Amino acid sequence: MSFAAPAAFAMCGASWHEWPMSASKPVSGIGAVAARQDIHNSDLPVLCQSCEARHKGICGTLSPDQLLRLSKHTSKHVLEPEQPLPSPDSDRFANILKGIVKLTKLTRDGRQQIVGLQFAPDFLGRPYGRQPDVTAEAVTEVKVCSFPRRFVEKLIEETPELEHMLYQQALRELDEARDWMLTLGRKTAPEKVAAFFYLLAVRFNPEESGDTGRATFEIPMKRADIADFLGLTIETVSRQITKLRQAKVIVLLENRMVEVPDLARLRALTEQSD
Amino acid sequence: MSFAAPAAFAMCGASWHEWPMSASKPVSGIGAVAARQDIHNSDLPVLCQSCEARHKGICGTLSPDQLLRLSKHTSKHVLEPEQPLPSPDSDRFANILKGIVKLTKLTRDGRQQIVGLQFAPDFLGRPYGRQPDVTAEAVTEVKVCSFPRRFVEKLIEETPELEHMLYQQALRELDEARDWMLTLGRKTAPEKVAAFFYLLAVRFNPEESGDTGRATFEIPMKRADIADFLGLTIETVSRQITKLRQAKVIVLLENRMVEVPDLARLRALTEQSD
DNA sequence: CGTCCTATTGAAATTCTTCAACACTCGTGG
DNA sequence: CCACGAGTGTTGAAGAATTTCAATAGGACG
């Protein structure tokens, strides 16, 4: 099944703030954050009640009153793969409810690097000043809530808990970015591709990441995205995948479905130690 | 001139928490942050009064009372190049008062990647949980104030302004990390080295970074550090520096002193557009 | 003066990219 | 029903960029 984009959405060009707000449904997530667990569904804006991100995400730090005010400025959208989201310094912020979003950077001659992958319930936006030259695009089908930048910034100022949660997310992203810098700067193509699959395996099979087990998952992006993530060419990625398959480290069920029979073996390839 | 390390300091091994606290002088920075500008020097702990970081840094967000309490747990240290600092998840946090600190990551077989460079008055530490496998080392001579992790964490909890400032720093570091990811993943060796020199030129000559001017600065690290920063080998770095010199984009006065006659020309090499 | 550390340079080897051809899937329209 | 084209992925061969290995030079220091 799939969530079809609203018709009006098809008119959406490259810029987020041109989104037809009339087509949007206000919505928000409520959180199961400790301090707020005593809030009942009935206290909340109608559209937050059924929000997929209710148990996590920034909305969990907000009071019912704040949620209500926010929901008045909120719109919910579905994006198809490749559709642009507000760049992190645009005039709208957003919350990912479902799907994967890539943050990319470009050189003048068109070389591209993915500098971040974000999943639900991540917050998308760069409070306080601009983040130069970063573009956000849907990788998979993506559902988001979006809000006016100004409104969220005001909310942050009056809600230390919200800023706290955003700080946590920033720290997490920073950890991930630095992990990836080691991969980009110092690892070989085989290691990079193995690291990518290992990343996916752990992300999508968190329970069995005891390293003793197997994992099955769908590669959520096309080869070009993988290449842009790893700092390689499509061809090199393809060749390395072929080698992993020949070595029986992975089994490709379809083009996108992968089975890893032995996670420990895959992880070993992540970082050659000889 | 140089700040000699205290004698007791010479015994300091790889781990920060073994620092001889008896040899430390309590100290702290006070900030010229708006909300606190009405504070007089005389209200402050003696050692904060002469702190080099007084006009910026995290201490600027603290009340005189908080500063006083903090200063009781604070020690000041001088580190020589290559000396380790507390890794970002150790049990001590710190504030850089002077010098440059590198954050590095290692693969099992010893390949190294610098994932962050920090300057005064940056805060060193990773509140809330661990940052796996990151090491911090002095690049130049470094002066720091250090504090017990627990104490700072408590301070953060009770001071939203402090958390705000740390959030700002995290966002800045994230921007820088992502900028660098583009360089690591998608730029050629000549571009990488040019980007490195451009970074230094802008950092150390911020006034004249109007791109019309010249810049003179000292490369604050050795070739091995540059290589680890750029994801290259020492030899490649050396060769690219030679080429920049031959092309008269830079003039090497000594091994470490660099003059850039035309910043715009250097910047152009940062990202080939043909 | 010898040693250690840092930096440079050259030549060979390797890795990755580039260029080019081909295969597969899916939807459209004849 | 099949042909066509666009989008995606794979594979091969040649070329380019970077690393590796090895040799040398300069400076600091005892």
Coordinates of C-alpha atoms (C1' of nucleotides) in Angstrom, one line a residue:
Chain A
M1 CA 0.0 0.0 0.0
S2 CA 1.1 3.6 -0.4
F3 CA 0.1 7.0 0.6
A4 CA -0.8 8.9 -2.5
A5 CA 0.4 12.5 -2.6
P6 CA -2.5 15.0 -2.5
A7 CA -3.3 16.2 -5.9
A8 CA -2.5 19.8 -5.1
F9 CA 0.9 18.5 -4.1
A10 CA 1.9 17.7 -7.6
M11 CA 2.2 21.4 -8.2
C12 CA 4.9 21.6 -5.6
G13 CA 8.1 22.9 -7.1
A14 CA 11.5 22.9 -5.4
S15 CA 10.6 25.2 -2.6
W16 CA 8.8 24.1 0.5
H17 CA 7.2 27.4 1.3
E18 CA 5.2 27.2 -1.8
W19 CA 3.4 24.2 -0.5
P20 CA -0.4 24.6 -0.8
M21 CA -1.3 25.1 2.8
S22 CA -5.0 24.8 1.9
A23 CA -4.5 21.2 1.1
S24 CA -2.9 20.4 4.4
K25 CA -4.3 18.8 7.5
P26 CA -3.2 20.1 10.8
V27 CA -1.6 17.4 12.9
S28 CA 1.0 16.8 15.6
G29 CA 2.7 14.1 17.6
I30 CA 2.4 13.7 21.3
G31 CA 5.1 12.1 23.2
A32 CA 5.3 9.5 25.9
V33 CA 8.1 11.5 27.5
A34 CA 8.1 11.0 31.3
A35 CA 6.9 14.4 32.4
R36 CA 3.9 14.2 30.1
Q37 CA 2.6 10.7 30.6
D38 CA -0.3 12.0 32.6
I39 CA -1.8 13.7 29.6
H40 CA -4.9 12.1 28.2
N41 CA -5.6 11.8 24.6
S42 CA -8.8 13.8 25.0
D43 CA -6.8 16.8 26.0
L44 CA -5.0 16.9 22.7
P45 CA -5.7 18.4 19.3
V46 CA -7.7 15.9 17.3
L47 CA -5.0 15.3 14.8
C48 CA -2.3 14.7 17.3
Q49 CA -4.4 11.9 18.8
S50 CA -3.7 9.6 15.9
C51 CA -0.2 10.8 15.1
E52 CA 2.2 8.1 14.3
A53 CA 5.0 9.9 16.2
R54 CA 2.9 10.3 19.4
H55 CA 5.3 8.3 21.5
K56 CA 8.4 10.1 20.5
G57 CA 9.6 13.2 18.8
I58 CA 9.5 16.8 19.7
C59 CA 5.8 17.0 20.2
G60 CA 6.2 14.9 23.3
T61 CA 7.8 17.8 25.2
L62 CA 4.9 20.2 24.6
S63 CA 2.0 20.9 26.8
P64 CA -1.6 20.4 25.5
D65 CA -1.9 24.1 25.2
Q66 CA 1.3 24.4 23.2
L67 CA 0.3 21.5 21.0
L68 CA -3.0 23.1 20.3
R69 CA -1.3 26.4 19.3
L70 CA 1.2 24.6 17.2
S71 CA -1.4 22.5 15.5
K72 CA -3.1 25.6 14.2
H73 CA 0.1 26.3 12.1
T74 CA 0.8 22.8 11.2
S75 CA 0.3 20.9 8.0
K76 CA 0.8 17.3 7.1
H77 CA 2.3 16.1 3.8
V78 CA 3.3 13.1 2.0
L79 CA 6.3 13.2 -0.3
E80 CA 7.3 10.8 -3.0
P81 CA 11.0 9.7 -3.4
E82 CA 13.2 12.5 -4.8
Q83 CA 10.8 15.3 -3.7
P84 CA 12.6 18.1 -2.0
L85 CA 11.8 19.1 1.6
P86 CA 12.6 22.4 3.2
S87 CA 16.3 22.8 3.3
P88 CA 17.3 23.1 7.0
D89 CA 17.5 26.8 6.8
S90 CA 14.3 27.5 5.0
D91 CA 11.3 29.2 6.6
R92 CA 9.6 25.9 7.6
F93 CA 10.6 23.2 10.0
A94 CA 9.2 19.7 10.0
N95 CA 8.9 16.5 11.8
I96 CA 9.4 13.2 10.1
L97 CA 6.5 10.9 10.8
K98 CA 7.4 8.1 8.4
G99 CA 10.1 7.4 5.8
I100 CA 13.7 8.5 5.3
V101 CA 15.1 11.9 4.4
K102 CA 18.5 12.6 3.0
L103 CA 20.5 15.8 3.6
T104 CA 22.9 16.4 0.7
K105 CA 25.6 18.9 -0.2
L106 CA 26.7 19.7 -3.7
T107 CA 29.9 21.0 -5.3
R108 CA 29.6 23.6 -8.0
D109 CA 30.3 21.0 -10.7
G110 CA 27.6 18.7 -9.4
R111 CA 29.3 16.1 -7.3
Q112 CA 27.0 15.2 -4.5
Q113 CA 27.5 14.0 -0.9
I114 CA 24.8 12.8 1.5
V115 CA 25.7 14.3 4.8
G116 CA 22.9 12.9 6.9
L117 CA 20.0 10.4 6.8
Q118 CA 17.1 11.2 9.0
F119 CA 14.3 8.8 10.1
A120 CA 11.1 9.2 12.0
P121 CA 10.6 10.9 14.4
D122 CA 13.5 13.2 13.7
F123 CA 13.1 16.9 13.6
L124 CA 14.1 18.6 10.4
G125 CA 15.4 22.1 10.6
R126 CA 18.2 24.3 11.7
P127 CA 17.2 26.7 14.5
Y128 CA 19.3 29.7 15.0
G129 CA 20.9 30.8 11.8
R130 CA 21.4 29.1 8.5
Q131 CA 23.1 25.9 7.6
P132 CA 24.7 26.8 4.3
D133 CA 24.0 24.8 1.2
V134 CA 22.3 21.8 2.6
T135 CA 19.4 20.3 0.7
A136 CA 16.8 17.8 2.1
E137 CA 15.0 15.3 -0.1
A138 CA 12.8 12.3 0.5
V139 CA 14.6 9.0 -0.1
T140 CA 11.6 6.8 0.4
E141 CA 8.0 7.9 0.6
V142 CA 7.9 10.3 3.5
K143 CA 5.2 11.7 5.7
V144 CA 5.9 14.9 7.6
C145 CA 4.3 17.6 9.7
S146 CA 5.6 21.0 8.9
F147 CA 5.5 24.2 10.9
P148 CA 6.5 27.8 10.3
R149 CA 10.0 28.4 11.4
R150 CA 9.2 31.5 13.5
F151 CA 6.6 29.7 15.4
V152 CA 8.8 26.8 16.4
E153 CA 11.6 29.2 17.3
K154 CA 9.3 30.9 19.7
L155 CA 8.2 27.6 21.1
I156 CA 11.8 26.6 21.7
E157 CA 12.6 29.8 23.6
E158 CA 9.8 29.2 26.0
T159 CA 10.3 25.4 26.4
P160 CA 13.6 24.3 27.8
E161 CA 12.5 20.7 27.5
L162 CA 12.0 21.2 23.8
E163 CA 15.4 22.7 23.4
H164 CA 16.8 19.8 25.4
M165 CA 15.3 17.3 23.1
L166 CA 16.7 19.1 20.1
Y167 CA 20.1 19.3 21.7
Q168 CA 19.9 15.5 22.1
Q169 CA 19.1 15.0 18.5
A170 CA 21.9 17.3 17.5
L171 CA 24.4 15.3 19.6
R172 CA 23.1 12.1 18.0
E173 CA 23.5 13.5 14.6
L174 CA 27.0 14.7 15.4
D175 CA 28.0 11.3 16.6
E176 CA 26.7 9.8 13.4
A177 CA 28.4 12.4 11.3
R178 CA 31.7 11.7 12.9
D179 CA 31.3 8.0 12.6
W180 CA 30.7 8.5 9.0
M181 CA 33.7 10.8 8.6
L182 CA 36.0 7.9 9.5
T183 CA 34.3 5.8 6.9
L184 CA 34.5 8.5 4.2
G185 CA 38.1 9.5 4.9
R186 CA 39.8 6.3 5.8
K187 CA 37.9 3.2 4.6
T188 CA 38.2 1.4 1.3
A189 CA 35.4 0.8 -1.1
P190 CA 34.7 -2.8 0.2
E191 CA 34.7 -1.6 3.8
K192 CA 32.4 1.3 2.9
V193 CA 29.8 -0.8 1.3
A194 CA 30.0 -3.4 4.1
A195 CA 29.6 -0.5 6.6
F196 CA 26.5 0.7 4.8
F197 CA 24.8 -2.7 4.9
Y198 CA 25.8 -3.2 8.5
L199 CA 24.2 0.2 9.3
L200 CA 21.0 -0.8 7.6
A201 CA 20.9 -4.2 9.2
V202 CA 21.3 -2.7 12.7
R203 CA 18.9 0.1 12.0
F204 CA 16.1 -2.2 10.8
N205 CA 16.8 -5.2 13.0
P206 CA 17.7 -3.6 16.3
E207 CA 16.5 -6.5 18.4
E208 CA 18.7 -9.2 16.9
S209 CA 21.8 -7.0 16.6
G210 CA 23.5 -9.2 19.1
D211 CA 25.8 -9.9 16.2
T212 CA 25.1 -13.6 16.4
G213 CA 22.0 -13.4 14.2
R214 CA 20.8 -12.9 10.8
A215 CA 19.0 -9.9 9.4
T216 CA 16.6 -9.2 6.5
F217 CA 15.8 -5.7 5.3
E218 CA 15.0 -3.7 2.3
I219 CA 17.6 -1.3 0.9
P220 CA 15.6 1.9 1.1
M221 CA 17.4 3.8 -1.7
K222 CA 18.8 3.4 -5.1
R223 CA 22.4 2.8 -6.0
A224 CA 23.0 6.4 -6.8
D225 CA 22.0 7.4 -3.3
I226 CA 24.3 4.7 -1.8
A227 CA 27.1 6.1 -3.9
D228 CA 26.4 9.6 -2.7
F229 CA 26.3 8.4 0.8
L230 CA 29.6 6.5 0.6
G231 CA 31.6 8.9 -1.6
L232 CA 31.9 6.4 -4.4
T233 CA 30.6 5.9 -7.9
I234 CA 27.5 3.9 -8.7
E235 CA 29.7 1.4 -10.5
T236 CA 32.0 0.8 -7.6
V237 CA 29.0 0.3 -5.3
S238 CA 27.6 -2.2 -7.7
R239 CA 30.8 -4.1 -8.0
Q240 CA 31.2 -4.3 -4.3
I241 CA 27.7 -5.5 -3.8
T242 CA 28.4 -8.2 -6.3
K243 CA 31.5 -9.3 -4.4
L244 CA 29.6 -9.4 -1.1
R245 CA 27.0 -11.6 -2.8
Q246 CA 29.6 -13.9 -4.4
A247 CA 31.2 -14.2 -0.9
K248 CA 27.8 -15.1 0.4
V249 CA 28.0 -12.4 3.0
I250 CA 24.7 -11.1 1.7
V251 CA 21.9 -12.7 -0.3
L252 CA 19.9 -10.5 -2.6
L253 CA 16.4 -11.7 -2.8
E254 CA 15.3 -8.9 -5.1
N255 CA 17.1 -5.9 -6.2
R256 CA 16.3 -4.2 -2.9
M257 CA 15.7 -7.0 -0.4
V258 CA 18.8 -8.2 1.4
E259 CA 19.4 -11.1 3.7
V260 CA 22.5 -11.2 5.9
P261 CA 23.0 -14.7 7.2
D262 CA 25.7 -13.7 9.6
L263 CA 25.9 -10.2 10.9
A264 CA 29.2 -10.7 12.7
R265 CA 30.8 -11.7 9.4
L266 CA 29.4 -8.6 7.7
R267 CA 30.6 -6.4 10.6
A268 CA 34.1 -7.9 10.3
L269 CA 34.3 -6.6 6.7
T270 CA 33.4 -3.1 8.0
E271 CA 36.9 -2.6 9.1
Q272 CA 39.7 -4.7 8.0
S273 CA 42.2 -5.4 10.8
D274 CA 45.0 -7.3 9.1
Chain B
M1 CA 57.1 32.3 24.8
S2 CA 55.4 29.2 26.0
F3 CA 53.4 28.0 29.0
A4 CA 55.4 25.2 30.6
A5 CA 53.4 22.3 31.8
P6 CA 53.4 22.0 35.6
A7 CA 55.9 19.4 36.7
A8 CA 53.3 17.2 38.2
F9 CA 51.7 17.1 34.8
A10 CA 54.6 15.3 33.2
M11 CA 53.3 12.2 35.0
C12 CA 50.0 12.4 33.3
G13 CA 49.4 9.3 31.3
A14 CA 46.7 8.8 28.7
S15 CA 43.8 9.2 31.0
W16 CA 42.5 12.6 32.1
H17 CA 41.0 11.6 35.4
E18 CA 44.4 10.8 36.6
W19 CA 45.5 14.4 36.5
P20 CA 46.9 15.5 39.7
M21 CA 44.2 17.7 41.0
S22 CA 46.5 19.0 43.8
A23 CA 48.5 20.8 41.2
S24 CA 45.6 22.6 39.7
K25 CA 44.5 26.1 40.1
P26 CA 40.8 26.7 40.1
V27 CA 39.7 29.0 37.4
S28 CA 36.8 29.8 35.1
G29 CA 35.7 32.1 32.4
I30 CA 33.1 34.7 32.7
G31 CA 31.2 35.8 29.6
A32 CA 30.1 39.0 28.1
V33 CA 26.8 37.4 27.3
A34 CA 24.0 39.9 27.2
A35 CA 22.1 38.8 30.2
R36 CA 25.1 38.9 32.4
Q37 CA 26.8 42.1 31.4
D38 CA 25.9 43.7 34.7
I39 CA 28.1 41.4 36.7
H40 CA 31.2 43.1 38.1
N41 CA 34.6 41.4 38.2
S42 CA 34.6 41.8 42.0
D43 CA 31.6 39.5 42.2
L44 CA 33.5 36.6 40.7
P45 CA 35.9 33.9 41.8
V46 CA 39.4 35.3 41.8
L47 CA 40.6 33.0 39.1
C48 CA 37.8 33.7 36.8
Q49 CA 38.6 37.4 36.8
S50 CA 41.7 36.9 34.7
C51 CA 40.4 34.1 32.6
E52 CA 41.2 34.4 28.9
A53 CA 37.8 33.0 28.0
R54 CA 36.0 35.6 30.1
H55 CA 34.2 37.2 27.2
K56 CA 32.9 34.0 25.6
G57 CA 32.4 30.4 26.4
I58 CA 30.1 28.5 28.6
C59 CA 31.1 30.3 31.8
G60 CA 29.4 33.4 30.5
T61 CA 26.0 31.9 31.0
L62 CA 26.6 31.2 34.7
S63 CA 25.7 33.3 37.7
P64 CA 28.4 34.4 40.1
D65 CA 27.1 31.9 42.6
Q66 CA 27.3 29.1 40.0
L67 CA 30.7 30.2 39.0
L68 CA 31.9 30.1 42.5
R69 CA 30.6 26.6 43.1
L70 CA 32.1 25.5 39.7
S71 CA 35.4 27.0 40.5
K72 CA 35.8 24.9 43.6
H73 CA 35.8 21.8 41.3
T74 CA 37.9 23.3 38.6
S75 CA 41.4 22.8 37.6
K76 CA 43.5 24.5 34.9
H77 CA 46.1 22.7 32.9
V78 CA 48.5 23.3 30.1
L79 CA 49.1 20.5 27.6
E80 CA 51.9 20.1 25.1
P81 CA 51.1 18.9 21.5
E82 CA 50.1 15.3 21.3
Q83 CA 49.0 15.1 24.9
P84 CA 45.7 13.4 25.3
L85 CA 42.7 15.2 26.8
P86 CA 39.6 13.6 28.2
S87 CA 37.8 11.8 25.5
P88 CA 34.4 13.3 25.1
D89 CA 32.8 10.6 27.1
S90 CA 35.3 10.5 30.0
D91 CA 34.4 11.6 33.5
R92 CA 35.8 15.1 33.1
F93 CA 34.7 17.9 30.8
A94 CA 36.7 20.9 29.9
N95 CA 36.8 24.3 28.4
I96 CA 39.5 25.3 25.9
L97 CA 41.2 28.6 26.9
K98 CA 43.9 28.6 24.3
G99 CA 45.1 26.4 21.5
I100 CA 43.7 23.7 19.2
V101 CA 42.3 20.3 20.1
K102 CA 41.7 17.5 17.6
L103 CA 39.1 14.8 17.9
T104 CA 40.1 11.6 16.2
K105 CA 38.8 8.2 15.4
L106 CA 40.7 5.1 14.8
T107 CA 40.1 1.9 12.8
R108 CA 41.3 -1.4 14.3
D109 CA 44.3 -1.5 12.1
G110 CA 45.4 2.0 13.0
R111 CA 44.1 4.3 10.3
Q112 CA 43.2 7.6 11.8
Q113 CA 40.7 10.3 10.9
I114 CA 40.4 13.7 12.5
V115 CA 36.6 14.3 13.0
G116 CA 36.8 17.7 14.6
L117 CA 39.0 20.6 15.4
Q118 CA 38.2 22.7 18.4
F119 CA 39.4 26.1 19.3
A120 CA 39.0 28.4 22.3
P121 CA 36.6 28.9 23.9
D122 CA 34.9 25.7 22.9
F123 CA 33.5 23.3 25.4
L124 CA 35.0 19.8 25.3
G125 CA 32.7 17.0 26.4
R126 CA 29.7 14.9 25.5
P127 CA 26.9 15.4 27.9
Y128 CA 24.2 12.7 28.1
G129 CA 25.8 9.4 27.2
R130 CA 28.9 8.3 25.5
Q131 CA 30.4 9.2 22.2
P132 CA 31.9 6.0 21.1
D133 CA 35.6 5.8 20.3
V134 CA 36.5 9.4 20.0
T135 CA 39.9 10.6 21.3
A136 CA 40.8 14.2 22.1
E137 CA 44.4 15.4 21.8
A138 CA 46.2 18.7 21.9
V139 CA 47.4 19.8 18.5
T140 CA 49.2 22.9 19.6
E141 CA 50.0 23.9 23.1
V142 CA 46.6 24.0 24.8
K143 CA 45.3 25.6 28.0
V144 CA 42.1 24.2 29.5
C145 CA 39.9 24.4 32.5
S146 CA 38.5 21.0 33.5
F147 CA 35.5 20.1 35.6
P148 CA 34.0 16.9 36.9
R149 CA 31.5 15.5 34.5
R150 CA 28.7 15.0 37.1
F151 CA 29.0 18.5 38.3
V152 CA 28.7 20.1 34.9
E153 CA 25.8 17.8 34.1
K154 CA 24.0 19.1 37.2
L155 CA 24.8 22.6 36.2
I156 CA 23.3 22.1 32.7
E157 CA 20.1 20.7 34.2
E158 CA 19.5 23.8 36.3
T159 CA 20.7 26.3 33.7
P160 CA 18.7 26.4 30.4
E161 CA 21.0 29.2 29.2
L162 CA 24.0 26.9 29.5
E163 CA 22.2 24.1 27.6
H164 CA 21.3 26.7 25.0
M165 CA 24.9 27.6 24.5
L166 CA 26.0 24.0 24.3
Y167 CA 23.3 23.4 21.8
Q168 CA 24.6 26.3 19.7
Q169 CA 28.0 24.8 19.8
A170 CA 26.7 21.4 18.8
L171 CA 24.9 22.9 15.8
R172 CA 28.1 24.7 14.8
E173 CA 30.1 21.5 15.0
L174 CA 27.4 19.7 13.1
D175 CA 27.6 22.3 10.3
E176 CA 31.4 22.0 10.2
A177 CA 31.3 18.2 10.2
R178 CA 28.9 18.1 7.3
D179 CA 30.9 20.6 5.3
W180 CA 33.9 18.4 5.9
M181 CA 32.0 15.3 4.8
L182 CA 31.6 16.8 1.3
T183 CA 35.3 17.4 1.3
L184 CA 36.1 13.9 2.5
G185 CA 33.7 12.1 0.2
R186 CA 33.7 14.0 -3.0
K187 CA 36.8 16.2 -3.4
T188 CA 40.1 15.4 -5.0
A189 CA 43.5 15.6 -3.2
P190 CA 44.3 19.1 -4.7
E191 CA 40.9 20.4 -3.7
K192 CA 41.2 18.9 -0.2
V193 CA 44.5 20.6 0.5
A194 CA 43.3 23.9 -0.9
A195 CA 40.2 23.6 1.2
F196 CA 42.4 23.0 4.3
F197 CA 44.5 26.1 3.7
Y198 CA 41.4 28.2 2.9
L199 CA 39.9 27.0 6.2
L200 CA 43.0 28.1 8.1
A201 CA 43.2 31.4 6.2
V202 CA 39.6 32.3 7.0
R203 CA 39.9 31.1 10.6
F204 CA 43.0 33.1 11.4
N205 CA 42.4 36.2 9.2
P206 CA 38.7 36.6 9.7
E207 CA 38.7 40.4 9.1
E208 CA 40.2 40.3 5.6
S209 CA 38.3 37.3 4.5
G210 CA 36.5 39.5 2.0
D211 CA 38.2 37.3 -0.5
T212 CA 40.0 40.3 -2.1
G213 CA 42.8 40.1 0.3
R214 CA 45.9 38.3 1.3
A215 CA 46.4 36.2 4.4
T216 CA 49.3 35.1 6.5
F217 CA 49.1 32.4 9.1
E218 CA 50.9 29.5 10.8
I219 CA 49.9 26.0 10.0
P220 CA 49.2 24.8 13.5
M221 CA 49.8 21.2 12.9
K222 CA 52.2 18.7 11.3
R223 CA 51.7 17.0 8.0
A224 CA 50.5 13.8 9.6
D225 CA 47.7 15.8 11.3
I226 CA 46.8 17.4 8.0
A227 CA 46.7 14.0 6.3
D228 CA 44.5 12.6 9.1
F229 CA 42.2 15.6 8.7
L230 CA 41.9 15.3 4.9
G231 CA 41.7 11.5 4.6
L232 CA 45.0 11.4 2.6
T233 CA 48.5 10.2 3.2
I234 CA 51.3 12.4 4.3
E235 CA 53.0 12.1 1.0
T236 CA 50.0 13.2 -1.0
V237 CA 49.6 16.2 1.3
S238 CA 53.2 17.1 0.8
R239 CA 53.0 16.8 -3.0
Q240 CA 49.9 18.9 -3.1
I241 CA 51.5 21.6 -1.0
T242 CA 54.5 21.6 -3.3
K243 CA 52.2 22.1 -6.3
L244 CA 50.4 25.0 -4.6
R245 CA 53.7 26.6 -3.9
Q246 CA 54.9 26.0 -7.5
A247 CA 51.7 27.6 -8.7
K248 CA 52.4 30.5 -6.4
V249 CA 49.0 30.2 -4.8
I250 CA 50.8 30.0 -1.4
V251 CA 54.2 31.1 -0.3
L252 CA 55.9 29.1 2.4
L253 CA 58.0 31.3 4.6
E254 CA 59.1 28.6 6.9
N255 CA 57.8 25.1 7.1
R256 CA 54.8 26.3 9.0
M257 CA 54.3 29.9 8.0
V258 CA 52.2 30.4 5.0
E259 CA 51.3 33.5 3.0
V260 CA 48.4 33.5 0.6
P261 CA 48.7 36.4 -1.8
D262 CA 45.2 36.0 -3.3
L263 CA 42.5 34.3 -1.2
A264 CA 40.0 34.2 -4.0
R265 CA 42.5 32.2 -6.1
L266 CA 42.9 29.8 -3.3
R267 CA 39.2 29.5 -2.8
A268 CA 38.7 28.7 -6.5
L269 CA 40.9 25.7 -6.1
T270 CA 38.7 24.5 -3.2
E271 CA 36.2 23.3 -5.6
Q272 CA 36.9 22.8 -9.3
S273 CA 33.9 23.8 -11.4
D274 CA 34.9 22.7 -15.0
Chain C
dC1 C1' 78.4 14.1 15.2
dG2 C1' 74.8 10.8 15.4
dT3 C1' 69.9 10.2 16.2
dC4 C1' 65.1 11.2 16.0
dC5 C1' 61.5 13.5 14.0
dT6 C1' 59.5 15.8 10.2
dA7 C1' 59.0 16.7 5.5
dT8 C1' 60.0 16.0 0.6
dT9 C1' 60.5 13.4 -3.7
dG10 C1' 60.5 9.4 -7.1
dA11 C1' 58.9 5.1 -9.0
dA12 C1' 55.9 1.2 -8.9
dA13 C1' 51.6 -0.7 -7.4
dT14 C1' 46.9 -0.4 -6.4
dT15 C1' 42.4 1.3 -6.1
dC16 C1' 38.9 3.6 -7.9
dT17 C1' 36.8 6.1 -11.6
dT18 C1' 35.5 6.8 -16.4
dC19 C1' 33.7 5.4 -20.5
dA20 C1' 31.0 2.2 -22.8
dA21 C1' 28.0 -1.6 -23.5
dC22 C1' 24.4 -4.4 -22.0
dA23 C1' 20.4 -6.4 -19.1
dC24 C1' 16.2 -5.9 -16.6
dT25 C1' 11.7 -3.8 -15.3
dC26 C1' 7.9 -1.2 -15.9
dG27 C1' 4.5 1.6 -18.0
dT28 C1' 2.7 3.5 -22.4
dG29 C1' 0.8 3.5 -26.7
dG30 C1' 0.6 1.4 -31.3
Chain D
dC1 C1' 0.1 -8.3 -27.4
dC2 C1' 4.2 -6.4 -28.4
dA3 C1' 7.5 -2.6 -29.3
dC4 C1' 9.6 1.3 -27.3
dG5 C1' 11.8 4.3 -24.1
dA6 C1' 13.1 5.7 -19.6
dG7 C1' 15.0 4.5 -15.4
dT8 C1' 17.9 1.5 -12.9
dG9 C1' 21.5 -1.8 -12.2
dT10 C1' 25.5 -4.7 -13.8
dT11 C1' 29.8 -5.7 -16.0
dG12 C1' 34.3 -5.0 -18.7
dA13 C1' 38.4 -2.6 -20.1
dA14 C1' 41.3 1.4 -20.0
dG15 C1' 42.8 5.4 -17.6
dA16 C1' 43.7 8.4 -13.7
dA17 C1' 44.4 9.4 -9.0
dT18 C1' 46.2 8.1 -4.8
dT19 C1' 48.9 5.0 -2.0
dT20 C1' 52.8 2.3 -1.0
dC21 C1' 57.5 1.6 -0.6
dA22 C1' 61.9 3.5 -0.6
dA23 C1' 65.4 6.9 -0.5
dT24 C1' 66.9 11.5 0.9
dA25 C1' 67.2 16.0 3.2
dG26 C1' 66.8 19.3 7.0
dG27 C1' 66.4 20.7 11.9
dA28 C1' 66.6 20.0 16.9
dC29 C1' 68.9 18.1 20.5
dG30 C1' 72.0 15.6 23.5

